[in-house]
Structures are given as C-alpha cells and as structure tokens.
mmCIF file of C-alpha atoms in Angstrom:
data_model
loop_
_atom_site.group_PDB
_atom_site.id
_atom_site.type_symbol
_atom_site.label_atom_id
_atom_site.label_comp_id
_atom_site.label_asym_id
_atom_site.label_seq_id
_atom_site.Cartn_x
_atom_site.Cartn_y
_atom_site.Cartn_z
ATOM 1 C CA UNK A 6 -56.061 -193.326 -40.407
ATOM 2 C CA UNK A 7 -53.063 -192.733 -42.658
ATOM 3 C CA UNK A 8 -49.513 -193.274 -41.475
ATOM 4 C CA UNK A 9 -47.112 -190.640 -40.130
ATOM 5 C CA UNK A 10 -43.341 -190.666 -39.662
ATOM 6 C CA UNK A 11 -41.592 -188.799 -36.847
ATOM 7 C CA UNK A 12 -38.042 -188.797 -35.460
ATOM 8 C CA UNK A 13 -37.671 -190.967 -32.380
ATOM 9 C CA UNK A 14 -36.170 -188.225 -30.256
ATOM 10 C CA UNK A 15 -35.105 -184.584 -30.248
ATOM 11 C CA UNK A 16 -33.294 -182.304 -27.829
ATOM 12 C CA UNK A 17 -33.781 -178.635 -27.138
ATOM 13 C CA UNK A 18 -32.458 -175.984 -24.812
ATOM 14 C CA UNK A 19 -34.796 -174.195 -22.475
ATOM 15 C CA UNK A 20 -36.278 -170.941 -23.837
ATOM 16 C CA UNK A 21 -35.278 -171.791 -27.418
ATOM 17 C CA UNK A 22 -37.761 -172.602 -30.214
ATOM 18 C CA UNK A 23 -38.394 -176.238 -31.096
ATOM 19 C CA UNK A 24 -39.488 -177.536 -34.486
ATOM 20 C CA UNK A 25 -40.937 -181.057 -34.418
ATOM 21 C CA UNK A 26 -41.327 -182.525 -37.917
ATOM 22 C CA UNK A 27 -43.870 -185.019 -39.197
ATOM 23 C CA UNK A 28 -44.116 -186.651 -42.620
ATOM 24 C CA UNK A 29 -47.456 -187.888 -43.917
ATOM 25 C CA UNK A 30 -46.948 -188.479 -47.626
ATOM 26 C CA UNK A 31 -50.150 -190.545 -48.045
ATOM 27 C CA UNK A 32 -52.464 -187.939 -46.533
ATOM 28 C CA UNK A 33 -55.829 -187.571 -48.252
ATOM 29 C CA UNK A 34 -57.588 -184.324 -48.975
ATOM 30 C CA UNK A 35 -59.961 -184.522 -46.015
ATOM 31 C CA UNK A 36 -57.504 -185.738 -43.352
ATOM 32 C CA UNK A 37 -56.905 -183.416 -40.429
ATOM 33 C CA UNK A 38 -53.424 -183.249 -38.878
ATOM 34 C CA UNK A 39 -53.592 -183.558 -35.091
ATOM 35 C CA UNK A 40 -50.832 -183.218 -32.519
ATOM 36 C CA UNK A 41 -50.990 -184.613 -29.012
ATOM 37 C CA UNK A 42 -48.350 -184.767 -26.327
ATOM 38 C CA UNK A 43 -47.905 -187.051 -23.361
ATOM 39 C CA UNK A 44 -46.088 -185.827 -20.289
ATOM 40 C CA UNK A 45 -44.477 -188.480 -18.071
ATOM 41 C CA UNK A 46 -47.057 -190.537 -16.161
ATOM 42 C CA UNK A 47 -49.998 -188.644 -17.695
ATOM 43 C CA UNK A 48 -52.577 -189.226 -20.390
ATOM 44 C CA UNK A 49 -52.194 -187.730 -23.862
ATOM 45 C CA UNK A 50 -53.049 -184.063 -24.114
ATOM 46 C CA UNK A 51 -54.396 -182.328 -27.216
ATOM 47 C CA UNK A 52 -52.022 -179.672 -28.562
ATOM 48 C CA UNK A 53 -53.259 -178.426 -31.921
ATOM 49 C CA UNK A 54 -54.761 -179.508 -35.242
ATOM 50 C CA UNK A 55 -55.197 -178.172 -38.752
ATOM 51 C CA UNK A 56 -56.295 -179.009 -42.275
ATOM 52 C CA UNK A 57 -54.510 -176.768 -44.773
ATOM 53 C CA UNK A 58 -53.634 -173.417 -43.236
ATOM 54 C CA UNK A 59 -51.096 -172.748 -40.521
ATOM 55 C CA UNK A 60 -52.644 -172.653 -37.059
ATOM 56 C CA UNK A 61 -51.717 -170.934 -33.813
ATOM 57 C CA UNK A 62 -52.980 -171.380 -30.278
ATOM 58 C CA UNK A 63 -51.719 -170.665 -26.795
ATOM 59 C CA UNK A 64 -49.657 -173.847 -26.700
ATOM 60 C CA UNK A 65 -48.004 -174.012 -30.118
ATOM 61 C CA UNK A 66 -48.092 -173.308 -33.839
ATOM 62 C CA UNK A 67 -48.676 -175.783 -36.622
ATOM 63 C CA UNK A 68 -47.045 -175.190 -39.984
ATOM 64 C CA UNK A 69 -48.474 -177.304 -42.827
ATOM 65 C CA UNK A 70 -46.611 -177.724 -46.098
ATOM 66 C CA UNK A 71 -48.354 -176.523 -49.222
ATOM 67 C CA UNK A 72 -48.681 -180.099 -50.555
ATOM 68 C CA UNK A 73 -49.784 -181.247 -47.058
ATOM 69 C CA UNK A 74 -47.294 -184.130 -47.112
ATOM 70 C CA UNK A 75 -45.496 -182.813 -44.062
ATOM 71 C CA UNK A 76 -46.101 -180.567 -41.078
ATOM 72 C CA UNK A 77 -44.123 -179.040 -38.236
ATOM 73 C CA UNK A 78 -45.179 -178.427 -34.676
ATOM 74 C CA UNK A 79 -43.494 -175.311 -33.338
ATOM 75 C CA UNK A 80 -42.993 -174.589 -29.665
ATOM 76 C CA UNK A 81 -41.858 -170.977 -29.598
ATOM 77 C CA UNK A 82 -39.993 -171.068 -26.282
ATOM 78 C CA UNK A 83 -39.412 -174.506 -24.831
ATOM 79 C CA UNK A 84 -39.758 -174.917 -21.097
ATOM 80 C CA UNK A 85 -38.818 -177.871 -18.925
ATOM 81 C CA UNK A 86 -42.520 -178.669 -18.714
ATOM 82 C CA UNK A 87 -42.599 -179.243 -22.498
ATOM 83 C CA UNK A 88 -40.472 -182.388 -22.136
ATOM 84 C CA UNK A 89 -42.851 -185.063 -23.405
ATOM 85 C CA UNK A 90 -43.590 -187.499 -26.207
ATOM 86 C CA UNK A 91 -45.239 -185.679 -29.117
ATOM 87 C CA UNK A 92 -47.555 -187.593 -31.431
ATOM 88 C CA UNK A 93 -48.515 -186.510 -34.945
ATOM 89 C CA UNK A 94 -51.777 -188.212 -35.970
ATOM 90 C CA UNK A 95 -53.959 -188.016 -39.062
ATOM 91 C CA UNK A 96 -57.686 -188.229 -38.647
ATOM 92 C CA UNK A 97 -59.949 -189.141 -41.541
ATOM 93 C CA UNK A 98 -62.407 -186.586 -42.806
ATOM 94 C CA UNK A 99 -66.103 -186.821 -41.899
ATOM 95 C CA UNK A 100 -67.201 -188.131 -45.283
ATOM 96 C CA UNK A 101 -65.302 -191.406 -44.856
ATOM 97 C CA UNK A 102 -68.190 -193.203 -43.176
ATOM 98 C CA UNK A 103 -66.701 -196.609 -43.868
ATOM 99 C CA UNK A 104 -63.469 -195.713 -42.140
ATOM 100 C CA UNK A 105 -62.299 -195.394 -38.560
ATOM 101 C CA UNK A 106 -64.450 -195.138 -35.496
ATOM 102 C CA UNK A 107 -62.956 -191.777 -34.717
ATOM 103 C CA UNK A 108 -60.218 -193.300 -32.581
ATOM 104 C CA UNK A 109 -56.649 -192.034 -32.712
ATOM 105 C CA UNK A 110 -53.944 -194.299 -34.121
ATOM 106 C CA UNK A 111 -50.745 -193.657 -32.186
ATOM 107 C CA UNK A 112 -47.223 -194.327 -33.416
ATOM 108 C CA UNK A 113 -44.235 -194.074 -31.096
ATOM 109 C CA UNK A 114 -44.011 -190.294 -31.429
ATOM 110 C CA UNK A 115 -41.015 -188.032 -30.812
ATOM 111 C CA UNK A 116 -39.552 -187.886 -27.340
ATOM 112 C CA UNK A 117 -38.549 -184.269 -26.682
ATOM 113 C CA UNK A 118 -35.922 -183.566 -24.052
ATOM 114 C CA UNK A 119 -35.428 -179.997 -22.804
ATOM 115 C CA UNK A 120 -32.126 -179.029 -21.220
ATOM 116 C CA UNK A 121 -31.926 -176.188 -18.677
ATOM 117 C CA UNK B 15 -64.048 -178.957 -14.670
ATOM 118 C CA UNK B 16 -63.499 -182.668 -14.004
ATOM 119 C CA UNK B 17 -63.400 -183.738 -17.679
ATOM 120 C CA UNK B 18 -62.520 -187.457 -17.797
ATOM 121 C CA UNK B 19 -62.056 -189.195 -14.446
ATOM 122 C CA UNK B 20 -60.484 -192.634 -14.167
ATOM 123 C CA UNK B 21 -60.424 -194.769 -11.040
ATOM 124 C CA UNK B 22 -58.431 -196.339 -9.544
ATOM 125 C CA UNK B 23 -55.088 -194.708 -10.409
ATOM 126 C CA UNK B 24 -53.087 -197.803 -9.471
ATOM 127 C CA UNK B 25 -53.939 -201.443 -8.882
ATOM 128 C CA UNK B 26 -52.106 -204.706 -8.384
ATOM 129 C CA UNK B 27 -53.986 -207.904 -9.212
ATOM 130 C CA UNK B 28 -53.184 -211.562 -8.912
ATOM 131 C CA UNK B 29 -53.496 -213.800 -11.974
ATOM 132 C CA UNK B 30 -57.094 -214.912 -12.417
ATOM 133 C CA UNK B 31 -58.652 -212.091 -10.399
ATOM 134 C CA UNK B 32 -61.199 -209.767 -11.922
ATOM 135 C CA UNK B 33 -61.696 -206.034 -11.683
ATOM 136 C CA UNK B 34 -63.480 -203.093 -13.269
ATOM 137 C CA UNK B 35 -61.701 -199.930 -14.374
ATOM 138 C CA UNK B 36 -64.006 -196.946 -14.108
ATOM 139 C CA UNK B 37 -64.259 -194.032 -16.521
ATOM 140 C CA UNK B 38 -66.629 -191.118 -16.023
ATOM 141 C CA UNK B 39 -67.021 -187.942 -18.065
ATOM 142 C CA UNK B 40 -68.994 -184.763 -17.477
ATOM 143 C CA UNK B 41 -68.746 -183.252 -20.975
ATOM 144 C CA UNK B 42 -71.817 -185.003 -22.439
ATOM 145 C CA UNK B 43 -69.667 -186.556 -25.170
ATOM 146 C CA UNK B 44 -71.170 -189.400 -27.188
ATOM 147 C CA UNK B 45 -67.952 -191.187 -28.159
ATOM 148 C CA UNK B 46 -65.847 -192.904 -25.533
ATOM 149 C CA UNK B 47 -62.732 -195.074 -25.938
ATOM 150 C CA UNK B 48 -60.542 -197.390 -23.938
ATOM 151 C CA UNK B 49 -56.855 -197.612 -24.890
ATOM 152 C CA UNK B 50 -53.951 -199.489 -23.383
ATOM 153 C CA UNK B 51 -50.328 -198.389 -23.482
ATOM 154 C CA UNK B 52 -47.467 -200.792 -22.997
ATOM 155 C CA UNK B 53 -44.003 -199.438 -22.011
ATOM 156 C CA UNK B 54 -42.365 -197.351 -24.746
ATOM 157 C CA UNK B 55 -45.269 -197.800 -27.137
ATOM 158 C CA UNK B 56 -48.169 -195.778 -28.451
ATOM 159 C CA UNK B 57 -51.767 -196.370 -27.373
ATOM 160 C CA UNK B 58 -53.846 -199.223 -28.789
ATOM 161 C CA UNK B 59 -57.657 -199.235 -28.921
ATOM 162 C CA UNK B 60 -59.415 -201.893 -26.820
ATOM 163 C CA UNK B 61 -63.113 -200.986 -27.094
ATOM 164 C CA UNK B 62 -65.155 -197.963 -27.996
ATOM 165 C CA UNK B 63 -68.722 -196.695 -27.701
ATOM 166 C CA UNK B 64 -70.619 -194.252 -29.896
ATOM 167 C CA UNK B 65 -73.417 -193.716 -27.371
ATOM 168 C CA UNK B 66 -75.333 -195.278 -24.507
ATOM 169 C CA UNK B 67 -76.131 -198.907 -25.244
ATOM 170 C CA UNK B 68 -73.703 -199.186 -28.174
ATOM 171 C CA UNK B 69 -70.220 -200.667 -27.906
ATOM 172 C CA UNK B 70 -67.795 -202.287 -30.309
ATOM 173 C CA UNK B 71 -64.379 -203.935 -30.382
ATOM 174 C CA UNK B 72 -61.169 -202.136 -31.215
ATOM 175 C CA UNK B 73 -57.762 -203.508 -32.129
ATOM 176 C CA UNK B 74 -57.019 -205.522 -28.939
ATOM 177 C CA UNK B 75 -60.327 -206.539 -27.257
ATOM 178 C CA UNK B 76 -59.448 -210.062 -26.087
ATOM 179 C CA UNK B 77 -59.719 -210.490 -22.309
ATOM 180 C CA UNK B 78 -61.844 -207.378 -21.810
ATOM 181 C CA UNK B 79 -65.513 -206.432 -21.722
ATOM 182 C CA UNK B 80 -67.295 -203.089 -21.638
ATOM 183 C CA UNK B 81 -70.753 -201.687 -21.099
ATOM 184 C CA UNK B 82 -72.303 -198.260 -21.649
ATOM 185 C CA UNK B 83 -75.562 -197.853 -19.809
ATOM 186 C CA UNK B 84 -75.291 -194.063 -19.506
ATOM 187 C CA UNK B 85 -73.640 -191.279 -21.489
ATOM 188 C CA UNK B 86 -71.365 -190.490 -18.548
ATOM 189 C CA UNK B 87 -69.878 -193.887 -17.668
ATOM 190 C CA UNK B 88 -67.874 -196.432 -19.666
ATOM 191 C CA UNK B 89 -66.409 -199.145 -17.401
ATOM 192 C CA UNK B 90 -63.825 -201.676 -18.621
ATOM 193 C CA UNK B 91 -63.964 -205.159 -17.108
ATOM 194 C CA UNK B 92 -61.139 -207.689 -16.833
ATOM 195 C CA UNK B 93 -62.655 -211.092 -16.021
ATOM 196 C CA UNK B 94 -59.565 -213.296 -15.643
ATOM 197 C CA UNK B 95 -56.480 -211.143 -15.210
ATOM 198 C CA UNK B 96 -53.367 -212.316 -17.062
ATOM 199 C CA UNK B 97 -49.778 -210.971 -16.915
ATOM 200 C CA UNK B 98 -50.124 -209.791 -20.536
ATOM 201 C CA UNK B 99 -52.718 -207.294 -19.339
ATOM 202 C CA UNK B 100 -50.164 -205.419 -17.248
ATOM 203 C CA UNK B 101 -50.340 -201.982 -18.820
ATOM 204 C CA UNK B 102 -51.528 -198.413 -18.404
ATOM 205 C CA UNK B 103 -55.168 -197.950 -19.404
ATOM 206 C CA UNK B 104 -56.528 -194.661 -20.710
ATOM 207 C CA UNK B 105 -60.102 -193.620 -21.264
ATOM 208 C CA UNK B 106 -60.876 -190.892 -23.804
ATOM 209 C CA UNK B 107 -63.926 -189.028 -25.056
ATOM 210 C CA UNK B 108 -64.923 -186.903 -28.018
ATOM 211 C CA UNK B 109 -68.255 -185.338 -28.983
ATOM 212 C CA UNK B 110 -68.549 -187.362 -32.210
ATOM 213 C CA UNK B 111 -66.319 -188.987 -34.846
ATOM 214 C CA UNK B 112 -65.760 -185.673 -36.618
ATOM 215 C CA UNK B 113 -62.082 -185.418 -37.452
ATOM 216 C CA UNK B 114 -62.127 -181.766 -36.420
ATOM 217 C CA UNK B 115 -62.782 -182.626 -32.786
ATOM 218 C CA UNK B 116 -59.963 -183.292 -30.277
ATOM 219 C CA UNK B 117 -60.087 -186.200 -27.851
ATOM 220 C CA UNK B 118 -59.943 -185.697 -24.100
ATOM 221 C CA UNK B 119 -58.032 -188.234 -22.018
ATOM 222 C CA UNK B 120 -58.086 -189.264 -18.397
ATOM 223 C CA UNK B 121 -54.912 -189.618 -16.329
ATOM 224 C CA UNK B 122 -54.885 -193.402 -16.666
ATOM 225 C CA UNK B 123 -55.019 -196.506 -14.497
ATOM 226 C CA UNK B 124 -51.718 -198.289 -13.944
ATOM 227 C CA UNK B 125 -52.422 -201.996 -13.627
ATOM 228 C CA UNK B 126 -49.940 -204.698 -12.643
ATOM 229 C CA UNK B 127 -50.830 -208.382 -12.712
ATOM 230 C CA UNK B 128 -48.558 -210.694 -10.765
#
C-alpha cells in the first residue's frame, strides 16, 4: 500500500466542523482511500472510503482532490465521542495481484481532541 | 450482530508461558488478520488467512503461530511468551482482498507478559 501523511494531532470544539487532512502524493489510479478511527481502548472502526468522487455517509464526508494526491475527512459537527485517532490508508486496487494481502498498513494517524 | 469476537479481553502471562488468543467471526468472511499494536503506534500485521486451511506470515510473525480449520475461527498461539510480546492484539476480517471492502475489527486482547 502507498504511503500517507497526516498531522500528528488536531483540536476541535464540540459541535463545530472538523477537517482532517491526508496527503498521498504517490497514489496510483486504482488505489482506494480508506479512513478508519480508533476510539480509546477499542479496535479500529471503519469510517468511509472513496476512489475519485466525494463520498458521504452517516458518519462523515470524504472530499478527494481532483488529482487524488490529497483528501480530507470531514466531521460536520464534532462530538466528544469523536475524540479518537483517525487513520488515512490507501488500499491497492484489485488488479494488483502481486501486491498486498488485503491487509491495512497503519501509520500513526491524527489524534483528534474535542473540547466541550 | 456479534461481528468479530475476541477472547480473552485481558490476560497477564509469565515469561515462557503459552496461550491462545481466540478470534471468531459470524460474517462468513474469507479473509482474516491478526495485528498487534504497541503503545502510541499503528497496527502491524502478524499473520493472515485467505480461507480455511490457508495461512501466511505478515510483517511480524516471529513468536506466533496460527491455524484456520474453519471459516469462523482464527486463533493466534504464543508458545513461549516474551516481554516483547506485551501488546494489544486485534483480529480483523474482510470478505476478500478487494480494496473496496472495509475491514471489521474486534475489540482486542490486552496482553501483558511479566
């Protein structure tokens, strides 16, 4: 899986939007952009993923740059429960049969703190 | 919906003891993974399985063994526990290696070796 770069930490106020950036300048055309988060003392939790177009689900939105070299996870109204480490991960496309075993390669992620 | 169930949640072992960490899933997923997470770090892959009877090493397999006799279960065995194996262990599953599929994680087993 290709490499991603994220800030070590970010702070937000409760009920305000949060924009978590991720750079992935070496992304290939078939790589999907996945986001996971890990709440304290829990396992990672899937948040959202996308390929080229912006994506929305009940948890968050994913904005993908036109050149796909960066993306932003958007939490529209942060709550205290959103305080977690957020991981941006690239997963190789299905045609790369000689590549990964489908596992996720985790960096250190961005630790998000939410203030009341 | 149980999803991915890991047992035990916590365990303390003495150096040289052995134990098996259990992972069970009810989603009929073919791919299963074992990761470990050291404090302040991301997860690292220990072993994985692409289906019953098939397992392979990941990035950090030394000191561990796995088996996959059924689709549902993927136990991780520590034969001779060492302090370096103190970590949090996570099991994960996914239907296949398709990059469009999310992975589902258990809540982890926190293991201390003294």
